[in-house]
């Protein structure tokens, strides 16, 4: 199966859809036309730059370059987790919590998938490491940021109830256990729904990309199944660890609620 090379004219015709939509929104006075155009321009510039960077990485194939790329992805995702929090931990605590959780969950799952399941030669081959790690980090980032935001908001909104439970002798884990479970459910629900409808309601992005690139649909499906289990593992383990670490930040060694650590 031959792939179709898109020209700059083809990209321009596709961009006309965004321009037409911005014009429609401007006529409706929604106030988001500028944001849509800026987002579209940023998307094109960022993806173009990433394309050239990835081409360089694929051609060089050196492990230290792959490591730098992985570190940049981790740092940006950790910063995004911090930015999405309505109530953040004071100082750099939120960033450190997000970075350590992403590193433990995403990198562990990615290494397991590369060494045990996919087994590329060499194991750090950038054409496998970067896409797999990127998909795991992006989904885990969304799950962790959602779970942390929900938990801090729930604890703040129900602080009087939690204080009463602590006064009655409950531990911190018992006092917020129900809220923590709800946060994990909320964070995992989008992943579970996407897994349940994959192949029926929608074709996942990686599978679609491989098919468009000329890969066998059966082979694309096999890779997508592996990716979905890795994403689920990263999200589930990442959220569980993040919420446990967050609880440790919001309660001291005497089981007292320390909301002053939020800002």
Short mmCIF file of C-alpha atoms in Angstrom, two decimals:
data_model
loop_
_atom_site.label_atom_id
_atom_site.label_comp_id
_atom_site.label_asym_id
_atom_site.label_seq_id
_atom_site.Cartn_x
_atom_site.Cartn_y
_atom_site.Cartn_z
CA UNK A 1 0.00 0.00 0.00
CA UNK A 2 1.49 3.33 -1.09
CA UNK A 3 1.24 6.40 1.13
CA UNK A 4 0.06 9.75 -0.21
CA UNK A 5 2.51 12.61 0.27
CA UNK A 6 0.73 15.83 1.23
CA UNK A 7 1.98 19.10 -0.21
CA UNK A 8 1.92 22.53 1.42
CA UNK A 9 -1.11 23.32 -0.73
CA UNK A 10 -2.92 20.35 0.80
CA UNK A 11 -2.12 21.63 4.29
CA UNK A 12 -3.38 25.06 3.26
CA UNK A 13 -6.69 23.61 2.05
CA UNK A 14 -7.07 21.84 5.40
CA UNK A 15 -6.32 25.10 7.24
CA UNK A 16 -9.21 26.75 5.35
CA UNK A 17 -11.58 24.74 7.56
CA UNK A 18 -10.18 26.43 10.65
CA UNK A 19 -10.29 29.86 9.02
CA UNK A 20 -13.91 29.34 7.93
CA UNK A 21 -14.83 28.21 11.44
CA UNK A 22 -13.13 31.29 12.94
CA UNK A 23 -15.11 33.51 10.56
CA UNK A 24 -18.35 31.80 11.60
CA UNK A 25 -17.56 32.26 15.30
CA UNK A 26 -16.69 35.91 14.68
CA UNK A 27 -20.06 36.44 13.03
CA UNK A 28 -21.74 34.80 16.03
CA UNK A 29 -19.68 37.05 18.36
CA UNK A 30 -18.53 34.13 20.50
CA UNK A 31 -15.21 35.77 21.28
CA UNK A 32 -13.11 32.68 20.50
CA UNK A 33 -12.15 33.33 16.88
CA UNK A 34 -8.75 34.75 17.83
CA UNK A 35 -8.06 31.86 20.20
CA UNK A 36 -8.93 29.36 17.48
CA UNK A 37 -6.62 30.99 14.93
CA UNK A 38 -3.76 31.29 17.42
CA UNK A 39 -4.23 27.66 18.48
CA UNK A 40 -4.22 26.55 14.85
CA UNK A 41 -1.06 28.53 14.08
CA UNK A 42 0.69 27.19 17.19
CA UNK A 43 -0.35 23.66 16.31
CA UNK A 44 1.12 23.92 12.82
CA UNK A 45 4.39 25.47 14.02
CA UNK A 46 4.83 23.08 16.94
CA UNK A 47 4.08 19.96 14.91
CA UNK A 48 6.39 21.10 12.10
CA UNK A 49 9.24 21.65 14.55
CA UNK A 50 8.56 18.31 16.26
CA UNK A 51 8.59 16.60 12.87
CA UNK A 52 12.08 17.88 12.09
CA UNK A 53 13.31 17.05 15.61
CA UNK A 54 11.97 13.50 15.37
CA UNK A 55 13.50 13.04 11.93
CA UNK A 56 16.86 14.07 13.38
CA UNK A 57 16.41 11.68 16.33
CA UNK A 58 15.42 8.79 14.09
CA UNK A 59 18.42 9.34 11.83
CA UNK A 60 20.90 9.65 14.71
CA UNK A 61 19.36 7.01 17.00
CA UNK A 62 21.66 7.85 19.91
CA UNK A 63 20.40 6.92 23.40
CA UNK A 64 21.45 10.20 25.04
CA UNK A 65 19.41 12.18 22.50
CA UNK A 66 16.40 9.98 23.22
CA UNK A 67 16.99 10.57 26.94
CA UNK A 68 17.00 14.35 26.47
CA UNK A 69 13.75 14.18 24.51
CA UNK A 70 12.17 12.02 27.22
CA UNK A 71 13.32 14.46 29.92
CA UNK A 72 11.82 17.42 28.04
CA UNK A 73 8.51 15.57 27.67
CA UNK A 74 8.50 14.77 31.40
CA UNK A 75 9.32 18.36 32.41
CA UNK A 76 6.64 19.90 30.19
CA UNK A 77 4.00 17.39 31.35
CA UNK A 78 4.88 18.06 35.00
CA UNK A 79 4.53 21.79 34.38
CA UNK A 80 1.14 21.18 32.77
CA UNK A 81 -0.05 19.23 35.82
CA UNK A 82 0.88 22.21 38.00
CA UNK A 83 -0.88 24.68 35.69
CA UNK A 84 -4.14 22.71 35.71
CA UNK A 85 -4.53 22.77 39.50
CA UNK A 86 -7.10 25.19 40.87
CA UNK A 87 -5.65 24.80 44.37
CA UNK A 88 -1.92 24.10 44.23
CA UNK A 89 0.49 22.98 46.90
CA UNK A 90 2.70 25.84 48.02
CA UNK A 91 6.16 26.20 46.54
CA UNK A 92 7.36 23.55 44.14
CA UNK A 93 5.54 20.70 45.88
CA UNK A 94 2.92 20.22 43.16
CA UNK A 95 5.57 20.18 40.42
CA UNK A 96 7.76 17.70 42.33
CA UNK A 97 4.76 15.50 43.08
CA UNK A 98 3.65 15.49 39.45
CA UNK A 99 7.17 14.91 38.11
CA UNK A 100 7.96 12.05 40.49
CA UNK A 101 4.62 10.37 39.85
CA UNK A 102 4.94 10.69 36.08
CA UNK A 103 8.49 9.37 36.19
CA UNK A 104 7.61 6.34 38.33
CA UNK A 105 4.43 5.39 36.46
CA UNK A 106 4.99 6.42 32.83
CA UNK A 107 8.66 5.47 32.55
CA UNK A 108 8.15 2.17 34.37
CA UNK A 109 5.25 1.21 32.10
CA UNK A 110 7.13 2.32 28.97
CA UNK A 111 10.26 0.36 29.89
CA UNK A 112 8.15 -2.73 30.63
CA UNK A 113 6.35 -2.43 27.30
CA UNK A 114 9.58 -1.91 25.36
CA UNK A 115 11.59 -4.68 27.02
CA UNK A 116 8.87 -7.31 27.50
CA UNK A 117 6.20 -6.70 24.84
CA UNK A 118 7.52 -4.79 21.80
CA UNK A 119 11.24 -5.67 22.15
CA UNK A 120 12.74 -3.35 19.49
CA UNK A 121 16.40 -3.58 18.47
CA UNK A 122 17.96 -1.66 20.09
CA UNK A 123 15.51 -1.28 22.96
CA UNK A 124 15.94 2.53 22.95
CA UNK A 125 15.06 2.86 19.23
CA UNK A 126 13.56 6.39 19.04
CA UNK A 127 10.83 5.47 16.54
CA UNK A 128 9.38 3.22 19.26
CA UNK A 129 10.41 4.98 22.49
CA UNK A 130 9.23 8.51 21.67
CA UNK A 131 5.70 7.71 20.37
CA UNK A 132 5.01 5.12 23.08
CA UNK A 133 6.33 7.30 25.89
CA UNK A 134 4.50 10.33 24.52
CA UNK A 135 1.12 8.59 24.48
CA UNK A 136 1.61 7.20 27.99
CA UNK A 137 2.80 10.52 29.45
CA UNK A 138 0.03 12.59 27.85
CA UNK A 139 -2.77 10.33 29.07
CA UNK A 140 -1.20 9.85 32.51
CA UNK A 141 -0.73 13.62 32.78
CA UNK A 142 -4.44 14.18 32.13
CA UNK A 143 -5.46 11.53 34.66
CA UNK A 144 -3.10 12.76 37.40
CA UNK A 145 -4.02 16.43 36.95
CA UNK A 146 -7.74 15.58 37.03
CA UNK A 147 -7.38 13.34 40.08
CA UNK A 148 -5.27 15.83 42.06
CA UNK A 149 -7.55 18.74 41.21
CA UNK A 150 -10.65 16.80 42.21
CA UNK A 151 -9.10 15.64 45.49
CA UNK A 152 -7.80 19.03 46.62
CA UNK A 153 -11.16 20.61 45.76
CA UNK A 154 -13.10 17.87 47.58
CA UNK A 155 -10.91 18.18 50.69
CA UNK A 156 -11.22 21.97 50.70
CA UNK A 157 -14.99 21.93 50.20
CA UNK A 158 -15.51 19.25 52.86
CA UNK A 159 -12.83 20.37 55.30
CA UNK A 160 -15.28 20.67 58.22
CA UNK A 161 -16.52 17.11 57.72
CA UNK A 162 -12.96 15.81 57.48
CA UNK A 163 -11.94 17.70 60.65
CA UNK A 164 -14.88 16.14 62.51
CA UNK A 165 -13.89 12.66 61.35
CA UNK A 166 -10.33 13.23 62.51
CA UNK A 167 -11.59 14.50 65.88
CA UNK A 168 -13.62 11.29 66.26
CA UNK A 169 -10.46 9.22 65.89
CA UNK A 170 -10.39 8.37 62.20
CA UNK A 171 -7.06 8.31 60.39
CA UNK A 172 -6.34 10.60 57.47
CA UNK A 173 -6.83 7.66 55.10
CA UNK A 174 -10.24 6.87 56.60
CA UNK A 175 -11.30 10.53 56.64
CA UNK A 176 -10.70 11.11 52.93
CA UNK A 177 -10.95 7.53 51.64
CA UNK A 178 -14.28 8.09 49.92
CA UNK A 179 -13.10 11.26 48.19
CA UNK A 180 -9.89 9.59 47.02
CA UNK A 181 -11.80 6.68 45.50
CA UNK A 182 -14.14 9.07 43.68
CA UNK A 183 -11.13 10.90 42.23
CA UNK A 184 -9.59 7.69 40.91
CA UNK A 185 -12.92 6.68 39.37
CA UNK A 186 -13.25 10.10 37.70
CA UNK A 187 -9.74 9.95 36.31
CA UNK A 188 -10.07 6.41 34.98
CA UNK A 189 -13.55 6.77 33.50
CA UNK A 190 -12.40 8.43 30.21
CA UNK A 191 -9.74 5.74 29.73
CA UNK A 192 -12.18 2.92 30.41
CA UNK A 193 -14.79 4.44 28.09
CA UNK A 194 -12.24 4.86 25.30
CA UNK A 195 -11.07 1.26 25.70
CA UNK A 196 -14.64 -0.03 25.69
CA UNK A 197 -15.56 1.79 22.46
CA UNK A 198 -12.24 1.40 20.60
CA UNK A 199 -12.80 -0.05 17.15
CA UNK A 200 -16.58 0.35 17.34
CA UNK A 201 -17.29 4.04 17.88
CA UNK A 202 -13.85 5.33 16.87
CA UNK A 203 -10.49 4.23 15.52
CA UNK A 204 -7.69 5.22 17.94
CA UNK A 205 -5.12 7.72 16.72
CA UNK A 206 -2.10 5.42 16.61
CA UNK A 207 -4.02 2.75 14.70
CA UNK A 208 -5.32 5.31 12.21
CA UNK A 209 -1.83 6.72 11.69
CA UNK A 210 -0.32 3.32 11.03
CA UNK A 211 -3.05 2.41 8.54
CA UNK A 212 -2.59 5.72 6.70
CA UNK A 213 1.15 5.04 6.62
CA UNK A 214 0.52 1.74 4.85
CA UNK A 215 0.75 -0.77 7.72
CA UNK A 216 -1.45 -3.84 7.84
CA UNK A 217 -4.71 -3.16 9.74
CA UNK A 218 -4.19 -6.34 11.78
CA UNK A 219 -0.69 -5.26 12.78
CA UNK A 220 -1.99 -1.77 13.62
CA UNK A 221 -4.66 -3.32 15.85
CA UNK A 222 -2.06 -5.37 17.72
CA UNK A 223 0.02 -2.29 18.46
CA UNK A 224 -3.06 -0.34 19.53
CA UNK A 225 -4.10 -3.07 21.98
CA UNK A 226 -0.64 -2.96 23.56
CA UNK A 227 -0.74 0.84 23.76
CA UNK A 228 -4.16 0.91 25.41
CA UNK A 229 -3.11 -1.48 28.16
CA UNK A 230 0.03 0.58 28.72
CA UNK A 231 -2.01 3.79 28.88
CA UNK A 232 -4.44 2.23 31.35
CA UNK A 233 -1.55 1.03 33.49
CA UNK A 234 0.15 4.42 33.46
CA UNK A 235 -3.07 6.27 34.35
CA UNK A 236 -4.16 3.84 37.05
CA UNK A 237 -0.83 3.44 38.80
CA UNK A 238 0.02 7.12 38.32
CA UNK A 239 -3.20 8.37 39.90
CA UNK A 240 -2.97 5.93 42.80
CA UNK A 241 0.58 7.04 43.61
CA UNK A 242 -0.23 10.75 43.09
CA UNK A 243 -3.22 10.68 45.43
CA UNK A 244 -1.25 8.81 48.08
CA UNK A 245 1.58 11.36 47.87
CA UNK A 246 -0.90 14.25 47.87
CA UNK A 247 -2.50 12.91 51.04
CA UNK A 248 0.94 12.87 52.65
CA UNK A 249 1.35 16.56 51.78
CA UNK A 250 -2.06 17.63 53.13
CA UNK A 251 -1.77 15.80 56.46
CA UNK A 252 1.13 15.89 58.92
CA UNK A 253 2.57 13.06 61.00
CA UNK A 254 -0.04 13.73 63.72
CA UNK A 255 -2.90 13.19 61.23
CA UNK A 256 -3.84 16.88 61.17
CA UNK A 257 -5.28 18.51 58.06
CA UNK A 258 -2.88 21.20 56.79
CA UNK A 259 -4.84 23.28 54.28
CA UNK A 260 -2.37 26.15 54.68
CA UNK A 261 -0.10 24.15 52.38
CA UNK A 262 -2.51 24.94 49.54
CA UNK A 263 -2.54 28.24 47.70
#
